[in-house]
XYZ file of C-alpha atoms in Angstrom:
529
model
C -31.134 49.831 -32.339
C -29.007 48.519 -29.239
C -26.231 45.458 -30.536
C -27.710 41.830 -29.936
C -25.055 39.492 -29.355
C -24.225 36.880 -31.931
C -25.570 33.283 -31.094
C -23.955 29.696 -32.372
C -26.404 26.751 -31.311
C -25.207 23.266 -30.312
C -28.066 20.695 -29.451
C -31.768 20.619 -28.968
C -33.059 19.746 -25.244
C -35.847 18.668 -24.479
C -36.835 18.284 -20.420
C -39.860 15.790 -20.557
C -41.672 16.021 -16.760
C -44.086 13.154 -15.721
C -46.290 12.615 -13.423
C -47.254 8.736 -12.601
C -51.343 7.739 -12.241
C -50.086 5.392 -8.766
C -53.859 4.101 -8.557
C -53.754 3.020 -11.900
C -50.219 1.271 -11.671
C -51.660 -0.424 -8.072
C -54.519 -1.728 -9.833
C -52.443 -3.133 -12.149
C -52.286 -6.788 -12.863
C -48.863 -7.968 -11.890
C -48.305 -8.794 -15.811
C -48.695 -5.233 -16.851
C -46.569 -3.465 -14.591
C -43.423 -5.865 -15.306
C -44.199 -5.239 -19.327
C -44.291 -1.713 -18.408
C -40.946 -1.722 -16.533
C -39.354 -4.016 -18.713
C -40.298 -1.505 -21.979
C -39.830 1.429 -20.138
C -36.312 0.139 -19.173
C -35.254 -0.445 -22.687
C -36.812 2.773 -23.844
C -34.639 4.456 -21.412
C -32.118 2.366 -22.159
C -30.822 2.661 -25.852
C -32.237 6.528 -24.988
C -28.956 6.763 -22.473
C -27.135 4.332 -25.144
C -27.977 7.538 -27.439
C -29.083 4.031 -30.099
C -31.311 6.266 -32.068
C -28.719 8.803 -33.317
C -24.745 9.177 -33.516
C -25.030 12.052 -30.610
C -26.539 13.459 -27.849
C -27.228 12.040 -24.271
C -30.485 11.344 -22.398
C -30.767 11.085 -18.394
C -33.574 10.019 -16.382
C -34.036 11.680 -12.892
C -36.924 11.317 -9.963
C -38.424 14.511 -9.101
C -39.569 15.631 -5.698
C -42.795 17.400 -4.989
C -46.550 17.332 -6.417
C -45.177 19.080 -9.882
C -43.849 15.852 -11.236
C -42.530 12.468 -10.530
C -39.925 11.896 -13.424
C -38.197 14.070 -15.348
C -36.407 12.662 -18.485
C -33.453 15.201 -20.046
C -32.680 14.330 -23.655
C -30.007 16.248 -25.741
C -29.952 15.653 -29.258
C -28.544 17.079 -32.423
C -32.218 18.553 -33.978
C -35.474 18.888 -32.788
C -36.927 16.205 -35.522
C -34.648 13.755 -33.034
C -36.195 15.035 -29.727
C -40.081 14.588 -31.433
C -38.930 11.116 -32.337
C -37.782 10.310 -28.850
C -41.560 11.937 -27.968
C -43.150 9.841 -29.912
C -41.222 6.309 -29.212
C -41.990 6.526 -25.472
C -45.907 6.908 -26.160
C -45.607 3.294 -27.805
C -43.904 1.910 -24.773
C -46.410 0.162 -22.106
C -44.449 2.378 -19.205
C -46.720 5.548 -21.119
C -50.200 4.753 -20.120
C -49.152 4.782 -16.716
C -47.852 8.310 -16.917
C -48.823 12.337 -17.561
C -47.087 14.676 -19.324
C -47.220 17.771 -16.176
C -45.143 19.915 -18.474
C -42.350 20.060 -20.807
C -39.411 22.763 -21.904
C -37.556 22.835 -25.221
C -34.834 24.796 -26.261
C -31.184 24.662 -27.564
C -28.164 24.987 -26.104
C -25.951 28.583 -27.003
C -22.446 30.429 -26.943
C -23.209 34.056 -27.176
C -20.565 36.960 -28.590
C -20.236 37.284 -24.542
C -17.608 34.530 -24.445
C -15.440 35.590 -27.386
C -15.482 37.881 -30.025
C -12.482 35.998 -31.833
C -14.910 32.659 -31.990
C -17.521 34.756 -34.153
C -15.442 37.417 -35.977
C -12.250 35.224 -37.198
C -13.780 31.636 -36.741
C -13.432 28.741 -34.131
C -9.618 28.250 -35.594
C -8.468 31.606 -34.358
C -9.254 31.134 -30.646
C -7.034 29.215 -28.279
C -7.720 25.079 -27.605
C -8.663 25.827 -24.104
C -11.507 28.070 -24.890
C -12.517 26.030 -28.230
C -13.313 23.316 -25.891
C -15.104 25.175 -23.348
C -17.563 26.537 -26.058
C -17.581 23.116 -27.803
C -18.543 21.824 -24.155
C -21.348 24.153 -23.914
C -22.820 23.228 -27.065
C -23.175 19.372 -26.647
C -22.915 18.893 -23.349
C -22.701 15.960 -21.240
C -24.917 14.535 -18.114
C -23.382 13.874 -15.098
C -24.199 10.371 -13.687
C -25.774 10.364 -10.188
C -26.436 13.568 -9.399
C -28.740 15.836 -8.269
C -30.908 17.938 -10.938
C -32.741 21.761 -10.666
C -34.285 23.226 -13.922
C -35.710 25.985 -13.998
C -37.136 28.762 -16.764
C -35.817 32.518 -16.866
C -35.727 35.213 -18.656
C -34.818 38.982 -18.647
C -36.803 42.101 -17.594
C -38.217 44.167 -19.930
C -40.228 46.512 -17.674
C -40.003 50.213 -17.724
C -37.833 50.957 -14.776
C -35.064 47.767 -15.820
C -35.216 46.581 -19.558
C -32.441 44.085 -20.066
C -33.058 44.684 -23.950
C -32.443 47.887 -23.921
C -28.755 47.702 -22.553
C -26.351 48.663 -24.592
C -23.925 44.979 -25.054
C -20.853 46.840 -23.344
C -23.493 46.933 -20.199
C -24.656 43.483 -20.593
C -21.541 41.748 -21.290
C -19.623 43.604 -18.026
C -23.322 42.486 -16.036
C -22.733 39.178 -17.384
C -18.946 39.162 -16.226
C -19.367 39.833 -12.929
C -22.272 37.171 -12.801
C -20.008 34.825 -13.611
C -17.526 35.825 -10.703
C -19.917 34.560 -8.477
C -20.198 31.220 -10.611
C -16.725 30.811 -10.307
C -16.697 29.991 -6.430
C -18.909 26.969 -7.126
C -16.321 25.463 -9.862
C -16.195 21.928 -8.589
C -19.547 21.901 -7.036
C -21.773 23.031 -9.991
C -22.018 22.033 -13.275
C -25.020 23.502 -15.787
C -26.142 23.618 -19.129
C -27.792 26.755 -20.143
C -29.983 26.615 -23.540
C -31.877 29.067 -25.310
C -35.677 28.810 -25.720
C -36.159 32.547 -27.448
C -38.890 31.313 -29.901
C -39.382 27.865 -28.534
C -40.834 27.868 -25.180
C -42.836 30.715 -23.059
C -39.427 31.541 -21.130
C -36.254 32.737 -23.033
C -33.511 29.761 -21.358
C -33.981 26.724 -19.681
C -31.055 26.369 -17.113
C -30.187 22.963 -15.824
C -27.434 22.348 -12.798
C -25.791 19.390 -11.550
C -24.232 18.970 -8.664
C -23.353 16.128 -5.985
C -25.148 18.299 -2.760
C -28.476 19.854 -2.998
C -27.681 22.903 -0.669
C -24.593 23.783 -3.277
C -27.639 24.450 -5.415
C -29.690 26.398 -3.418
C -26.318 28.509 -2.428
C -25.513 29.670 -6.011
C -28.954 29.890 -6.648
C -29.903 32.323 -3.496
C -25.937 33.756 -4.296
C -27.070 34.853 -7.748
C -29.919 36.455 -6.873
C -28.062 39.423 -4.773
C -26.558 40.367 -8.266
C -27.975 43.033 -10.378
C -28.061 40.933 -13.554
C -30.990 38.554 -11.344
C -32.230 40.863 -8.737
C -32.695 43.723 -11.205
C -33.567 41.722 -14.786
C -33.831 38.013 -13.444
C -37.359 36.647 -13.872
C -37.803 33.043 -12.948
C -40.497 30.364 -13.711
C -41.011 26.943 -11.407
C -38.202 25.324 -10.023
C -38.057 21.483 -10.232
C -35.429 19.781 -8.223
C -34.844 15.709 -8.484
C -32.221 12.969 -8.595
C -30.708 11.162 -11.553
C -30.416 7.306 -11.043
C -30.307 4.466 -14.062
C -32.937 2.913 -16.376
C -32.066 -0.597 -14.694
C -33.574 1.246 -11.191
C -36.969 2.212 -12.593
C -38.593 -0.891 -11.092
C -36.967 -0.263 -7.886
C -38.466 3.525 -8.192
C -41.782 2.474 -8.900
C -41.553 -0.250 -5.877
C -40.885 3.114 -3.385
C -37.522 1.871 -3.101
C -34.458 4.557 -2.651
C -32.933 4.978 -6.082
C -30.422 5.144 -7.374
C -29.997 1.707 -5.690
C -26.253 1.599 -6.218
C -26.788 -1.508 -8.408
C -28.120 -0.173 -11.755
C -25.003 0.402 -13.340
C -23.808 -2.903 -13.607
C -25.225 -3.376 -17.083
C -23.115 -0.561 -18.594
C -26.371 1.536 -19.535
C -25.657 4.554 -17.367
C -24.726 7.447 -19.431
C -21.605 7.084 -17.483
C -20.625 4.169 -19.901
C -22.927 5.377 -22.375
C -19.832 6.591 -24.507
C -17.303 4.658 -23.705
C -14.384 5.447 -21.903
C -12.918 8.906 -21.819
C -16.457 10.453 -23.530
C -16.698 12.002 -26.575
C -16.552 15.447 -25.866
C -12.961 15.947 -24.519
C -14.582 16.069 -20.856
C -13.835 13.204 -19.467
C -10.319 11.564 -19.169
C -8.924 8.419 -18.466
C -11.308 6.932 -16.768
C -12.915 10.314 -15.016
C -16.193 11.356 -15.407
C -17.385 15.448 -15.059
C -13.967 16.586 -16.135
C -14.849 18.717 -18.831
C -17.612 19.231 -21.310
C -18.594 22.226 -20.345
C -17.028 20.691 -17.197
C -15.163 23.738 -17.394
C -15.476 23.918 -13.308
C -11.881 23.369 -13.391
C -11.373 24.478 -16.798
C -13.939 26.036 -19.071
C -13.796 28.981 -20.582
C -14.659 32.689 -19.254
C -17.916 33.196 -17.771
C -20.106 35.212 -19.973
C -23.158 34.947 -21.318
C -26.965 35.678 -21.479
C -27.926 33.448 -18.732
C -27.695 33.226 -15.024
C -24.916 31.888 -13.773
C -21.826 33.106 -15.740
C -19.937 29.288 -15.905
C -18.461 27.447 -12.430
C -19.537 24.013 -13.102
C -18.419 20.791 -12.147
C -18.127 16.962 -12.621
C -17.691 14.269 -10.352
C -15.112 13.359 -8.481
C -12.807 10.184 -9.804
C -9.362 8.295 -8.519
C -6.758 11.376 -8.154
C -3.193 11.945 -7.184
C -3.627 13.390 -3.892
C -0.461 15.896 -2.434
C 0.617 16.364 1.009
C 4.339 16.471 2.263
C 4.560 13.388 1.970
C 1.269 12.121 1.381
C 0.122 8.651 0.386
C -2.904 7.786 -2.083
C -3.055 4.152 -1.408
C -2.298 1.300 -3.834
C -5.238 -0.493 -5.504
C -6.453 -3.103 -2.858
C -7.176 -0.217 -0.488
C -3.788 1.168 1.156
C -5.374 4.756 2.306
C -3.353 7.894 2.658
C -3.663 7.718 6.329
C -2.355 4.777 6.348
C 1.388 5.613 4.306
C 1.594 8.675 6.199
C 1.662 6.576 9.559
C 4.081 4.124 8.032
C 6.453 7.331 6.796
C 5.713 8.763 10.086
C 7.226 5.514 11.690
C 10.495 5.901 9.416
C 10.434 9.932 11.016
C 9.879 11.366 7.701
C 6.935 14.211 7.752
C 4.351 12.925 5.601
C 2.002 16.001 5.744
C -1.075 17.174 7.832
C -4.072 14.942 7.387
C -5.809 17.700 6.692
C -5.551 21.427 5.912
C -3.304 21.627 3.482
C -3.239 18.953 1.314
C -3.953 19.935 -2.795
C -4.783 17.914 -5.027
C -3.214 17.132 -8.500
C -3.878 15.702 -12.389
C -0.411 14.649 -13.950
C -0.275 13.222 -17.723
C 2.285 12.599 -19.675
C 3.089 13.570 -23.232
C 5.550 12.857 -26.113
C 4.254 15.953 -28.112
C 6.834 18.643 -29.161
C 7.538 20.518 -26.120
C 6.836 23.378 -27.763
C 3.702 22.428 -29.378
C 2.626 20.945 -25.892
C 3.113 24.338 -24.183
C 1.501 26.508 -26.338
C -1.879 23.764 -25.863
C -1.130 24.258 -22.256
C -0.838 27.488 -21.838
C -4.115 28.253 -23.761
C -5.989 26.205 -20.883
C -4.052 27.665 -18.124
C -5.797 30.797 -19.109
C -8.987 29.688 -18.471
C -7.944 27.733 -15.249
C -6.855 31.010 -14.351
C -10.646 32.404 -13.611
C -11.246 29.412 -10.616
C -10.376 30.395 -7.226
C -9.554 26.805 -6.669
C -6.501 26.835 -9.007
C -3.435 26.367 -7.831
C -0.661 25.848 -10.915
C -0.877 24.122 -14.268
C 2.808 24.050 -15.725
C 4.798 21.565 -18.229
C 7.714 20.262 -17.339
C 10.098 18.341 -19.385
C 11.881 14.978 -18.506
C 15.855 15.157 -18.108
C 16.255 10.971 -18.949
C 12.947 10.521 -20.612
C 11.599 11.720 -24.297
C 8.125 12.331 -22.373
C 7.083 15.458 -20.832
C 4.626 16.224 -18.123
C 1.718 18.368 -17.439
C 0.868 18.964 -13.862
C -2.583 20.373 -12.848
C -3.052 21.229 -9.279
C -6.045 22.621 -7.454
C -7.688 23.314 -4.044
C -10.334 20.826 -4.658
C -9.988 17.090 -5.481
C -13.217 17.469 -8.485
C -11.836 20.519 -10.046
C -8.677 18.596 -10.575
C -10.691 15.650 -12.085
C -12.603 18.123 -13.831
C -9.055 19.799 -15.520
C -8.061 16.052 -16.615
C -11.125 16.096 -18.749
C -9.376 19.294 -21.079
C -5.748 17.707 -20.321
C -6.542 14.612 -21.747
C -7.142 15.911 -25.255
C -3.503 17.697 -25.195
C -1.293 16.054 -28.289
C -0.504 12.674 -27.803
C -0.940 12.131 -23.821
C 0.225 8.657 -23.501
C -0.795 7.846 -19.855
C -1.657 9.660 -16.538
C -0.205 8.918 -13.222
C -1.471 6.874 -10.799
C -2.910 4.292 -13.688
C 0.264 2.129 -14.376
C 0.724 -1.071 -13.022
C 2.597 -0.850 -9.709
C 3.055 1.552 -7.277
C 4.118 5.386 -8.464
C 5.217 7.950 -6.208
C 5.494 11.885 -6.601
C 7.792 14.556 -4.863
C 5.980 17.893 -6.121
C 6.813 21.242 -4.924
C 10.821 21.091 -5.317
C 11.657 24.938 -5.568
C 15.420 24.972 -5.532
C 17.206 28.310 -4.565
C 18.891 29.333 -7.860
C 22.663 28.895 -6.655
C 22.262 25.416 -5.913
C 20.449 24.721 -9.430
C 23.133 22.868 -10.503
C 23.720 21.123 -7.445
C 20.310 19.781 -7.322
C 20.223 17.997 -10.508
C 24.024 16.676 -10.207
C 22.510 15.167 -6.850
C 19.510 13.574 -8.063
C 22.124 11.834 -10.880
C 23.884 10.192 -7.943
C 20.547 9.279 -6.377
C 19.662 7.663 -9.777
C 22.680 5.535 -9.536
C 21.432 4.231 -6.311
C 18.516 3.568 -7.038
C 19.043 1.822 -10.706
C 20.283 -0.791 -7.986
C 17.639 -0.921 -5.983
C 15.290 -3.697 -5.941
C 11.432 -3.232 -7.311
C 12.629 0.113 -8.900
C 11.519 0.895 -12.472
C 12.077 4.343 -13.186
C 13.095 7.915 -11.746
C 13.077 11.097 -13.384
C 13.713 14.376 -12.577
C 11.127 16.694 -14.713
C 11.869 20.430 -14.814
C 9.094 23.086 -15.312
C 10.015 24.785 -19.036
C 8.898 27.903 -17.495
C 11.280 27.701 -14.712
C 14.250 25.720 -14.230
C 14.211 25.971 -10.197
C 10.787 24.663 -10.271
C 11.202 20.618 -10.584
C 9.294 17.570 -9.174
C 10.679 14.066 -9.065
C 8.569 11.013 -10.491
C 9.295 7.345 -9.742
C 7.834 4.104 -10.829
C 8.236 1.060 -8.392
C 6.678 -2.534 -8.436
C 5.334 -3.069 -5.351
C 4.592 0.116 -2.420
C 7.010 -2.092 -0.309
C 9.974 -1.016 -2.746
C 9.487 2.281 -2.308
C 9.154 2.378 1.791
C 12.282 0.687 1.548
C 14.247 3.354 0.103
C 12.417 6.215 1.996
C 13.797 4.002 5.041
C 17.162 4.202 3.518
C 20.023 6.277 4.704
C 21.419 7.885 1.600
C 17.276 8.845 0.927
C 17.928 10.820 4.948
C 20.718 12.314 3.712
C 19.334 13.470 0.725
C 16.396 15.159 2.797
C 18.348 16.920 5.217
C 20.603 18.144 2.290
C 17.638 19.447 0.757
C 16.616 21.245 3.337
C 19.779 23.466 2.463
C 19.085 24.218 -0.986
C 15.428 24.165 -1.425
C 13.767 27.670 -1.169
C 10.531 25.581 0.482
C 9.444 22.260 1.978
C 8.959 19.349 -0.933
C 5.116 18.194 -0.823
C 4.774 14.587 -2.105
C 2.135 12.338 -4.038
C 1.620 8.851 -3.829
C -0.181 7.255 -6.712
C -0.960 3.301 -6.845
């Protein structure tokens, strides 16, 4: 008998698709349809609020096309939950205006595909990065405002291609180089892929996310070219739609455009649902998308029974942007564009506007170094699989008891997206660019191994200076643990104004034109308010 893979099962989903009866809701008296959008607000509500359990999350989404008008996506942590939620909206005055069109439950799944390790020795014995990523893909998260597909699948079992009877050697290396193709959409795509062997007439509900439509219908038509679709893909209806808040259903049912842009003002998006930061590790400080199985920057490897491998994404949030001397603006609205012309204007290169900027996550620790690396280096493996990474190293400060961890990537969501897994390193006391003043960030300083020494003795004389300087709070010079040439500079200021003032200074031209002797490349720098 050919090897089934082992299974672990996170939540229940339920996606609930309705039609609305828009005669009946015209002919309305006016007093019906506002109880009807005032209960079916609430419902939808305390559903997002997740009120009627201690997990999950719930998301309600317009649907385009004559197969539905709403779709609403619940999560929870057993199916006596989602029949509850069933049953709750039938008492709600919002009901008799709608039709069930059709419905899909299943559960969400980690198959022995990802990791042998997580099955045969326990979730203990595999590394943190890849713990989350499974943990991610079990109770996942719903992005806020973005755009929906669902579809049903399942694999072939005709007589020329039988999926089933593949021995799990040929499945699993199918399934890895399904997910290659995944990969290239890390940042764009997020999904949640849940098993419905048993529990609906297709064998997995898959469910993506992303910010633009046509990134959709890329991976989708992408996929398809690969054996593991075009030879043992079988697909039911697609649905396609658009999340937006509770607060917006009366502005949906009015034909207005939703979401309106106002809804979230009331904290009952799922974005606040939680509270900040999430509860799943995914999001961090503030960002949204960066992790559950917001493993587009991060994840874990890309296996699995299902369609798409991994290469998801979240959305994109405030980040530390890196150029030669780029600028990200203080709060109050000072845009890069605008601190590269005023370093322009003191003839220091501030970077291309374009074309090779990268952009970067940077928290800060004060874990054991040790302890903090070995965290670190457990993710970096699985940041490793996304074209869009660039580096993820530690480095440790030479006058502070804090270390840093620098993530930097192609794309400015997949580096949200990584924050999500950084944040739940060992006690991360802040990330850059969220104190109160105005930070700034010299990444990239490779120093040419014979003037190692030199380099650091300089930057102690710099210190001097600018412990005299006016608005300055704090300097450091943080070296990679990995490699000692590799270094980046980190400075606190009170006001942006304190910091153009030294990078208008002479000693700071000196110190640039020196470094252009000793450094084996050109410095890139990041300006965080």
């Amino acid at each position: 008998m050919v090897e089934a893979p082992q299974t672990e099962e996170g939540w229940f989903a339920l996606h609930d698709f309705r039609s609305i009866d828009w005669d009946a809701w015209r002919d309305a008296p006016e007093r019906e349809r506002r109880r009807a959008i005032e209960e079916g607000e609430s419902f939808l509500k305390h559903r997002e609020l997740v009120a009627d359990t201690d997990e999950g999350d719930s998301g309600l989404f317009s649907v385009l096309g004559h197969k539905a008008d709403l779709l609403f996506v619940h999560f929870r942590p057993s199916l006596d939950d989602l029949s509850s939620i069933e049953r709750r909206f039938e008492d709600t005055a919002l009901a008799a205006f709608t039709e069930r069109t059709t419905s899909y439950v299943s559960v969400t799944e980690v198959s022995g595909y990802v990791s042998d390790a997580y099955f045969e020795e326990g979730p203990e014995e595999v590394d943190a990065g890849l713990r989350r990523y499974i943990e991610g893909k079990l109770t996942p998260e719903i992005p806020d405002d973005e755009y929906v597909c669902f579809y049903p699948m399942s694999k072939r079992r005709g007589e020329e291609y039988n999926w089933y009877d593949l021995s799990f050697e040929d499945r699993a290396d199918l399934m890895a180089d399904h997910g290659e193709v995944g990969k290239e959409y890390a940042g764009k795509i997020k999904q949640v892929i849940a098993s419905s062997v048993g529990f609906d007439d297709h064998e997995w509900g898959v469910t993506l996310f992303g910010s633009d439509p046509t990134d959709i219908k890329d991976i989708v038509y992408e996929m398809r070219f690969d054996p593991a679709s075009s030879r043992y893909g079988e697909f039911g209806d697609f649905y396609i739609g658009r999340r937006f808040p509770p607060a917006d259903l009366g502005a949906y049912l009015a034909g207005e455009t939703v979401p309106t842009g106002e809804g979230d003002e009331d904290g009952a998006h799922a974005g606040h649902a939680h509270g900040e930061g999430g509860h799943h590790g995914d999001d961090g400080h503030g960002s949204r998308g960066a992790g559950h199985d917001h493993a587009s920057a991060g994840g874990g490897p890309a296996h699995g029974d299902h369609p798409h491998g991994d290469g998801e994404a979240g959305g994109e949030g405030d980040h530390p942007q890196a150029g030669d001397e780029s600028g990200h603006g203080e709060e109050g609205g000072t845009s890069d564009a605008e601190i590269r012309g005023e370093l322009a204007d003191l003839n220091i290169y501030a970077g291309k506007p374009s074309g090779e900027d990268v952009y970067a996550t940077v928290l800060y620790s004060e874990a054991d170094i040790d302890e903090l690396f070995d965290e670190v280096e457990g993710l970096r493996g699985n940041f490793d699989h996304y074209g869009t990474h660039v580096k993820t190293a530690v480095y440790e400060g030479r006058h502070t008891d804090r270390a840093a961890v620098v993530s930097i990537w192609d794309t400015a969501s997949a580096a949200e997206t990584a924050a999500g897994f950084l944040s739940e390193l060992p006690e991360v006391v802040a990330r850059a660019g969220e104190e109160s003043g105005f930070g700034t960030m010299g990444m990239f300083y490779t120093v040419k191994p014979e003037h190692q020494g030199e380099f650091t003795d300089t930057f102690d004389d710099i210190g001097e200076i600018l412990a005299e300087m006016d608005g300055h709070v704090e300097t450091d010079l943080m070296m990679n643990v990995e490699d000692e040439n590799d270094m980046f500079i980190a400075s606190q200021w009170e006001a942006k104004e304190d910091a153009m003032t030294f990078f208008g200074s002479d000693e700071f031209r000196e110190t640039v034109q020196w470094g252009r002797e000793v450094l084996a490349d050109r410095p890139r720098h990041v300006f965080l308010a």
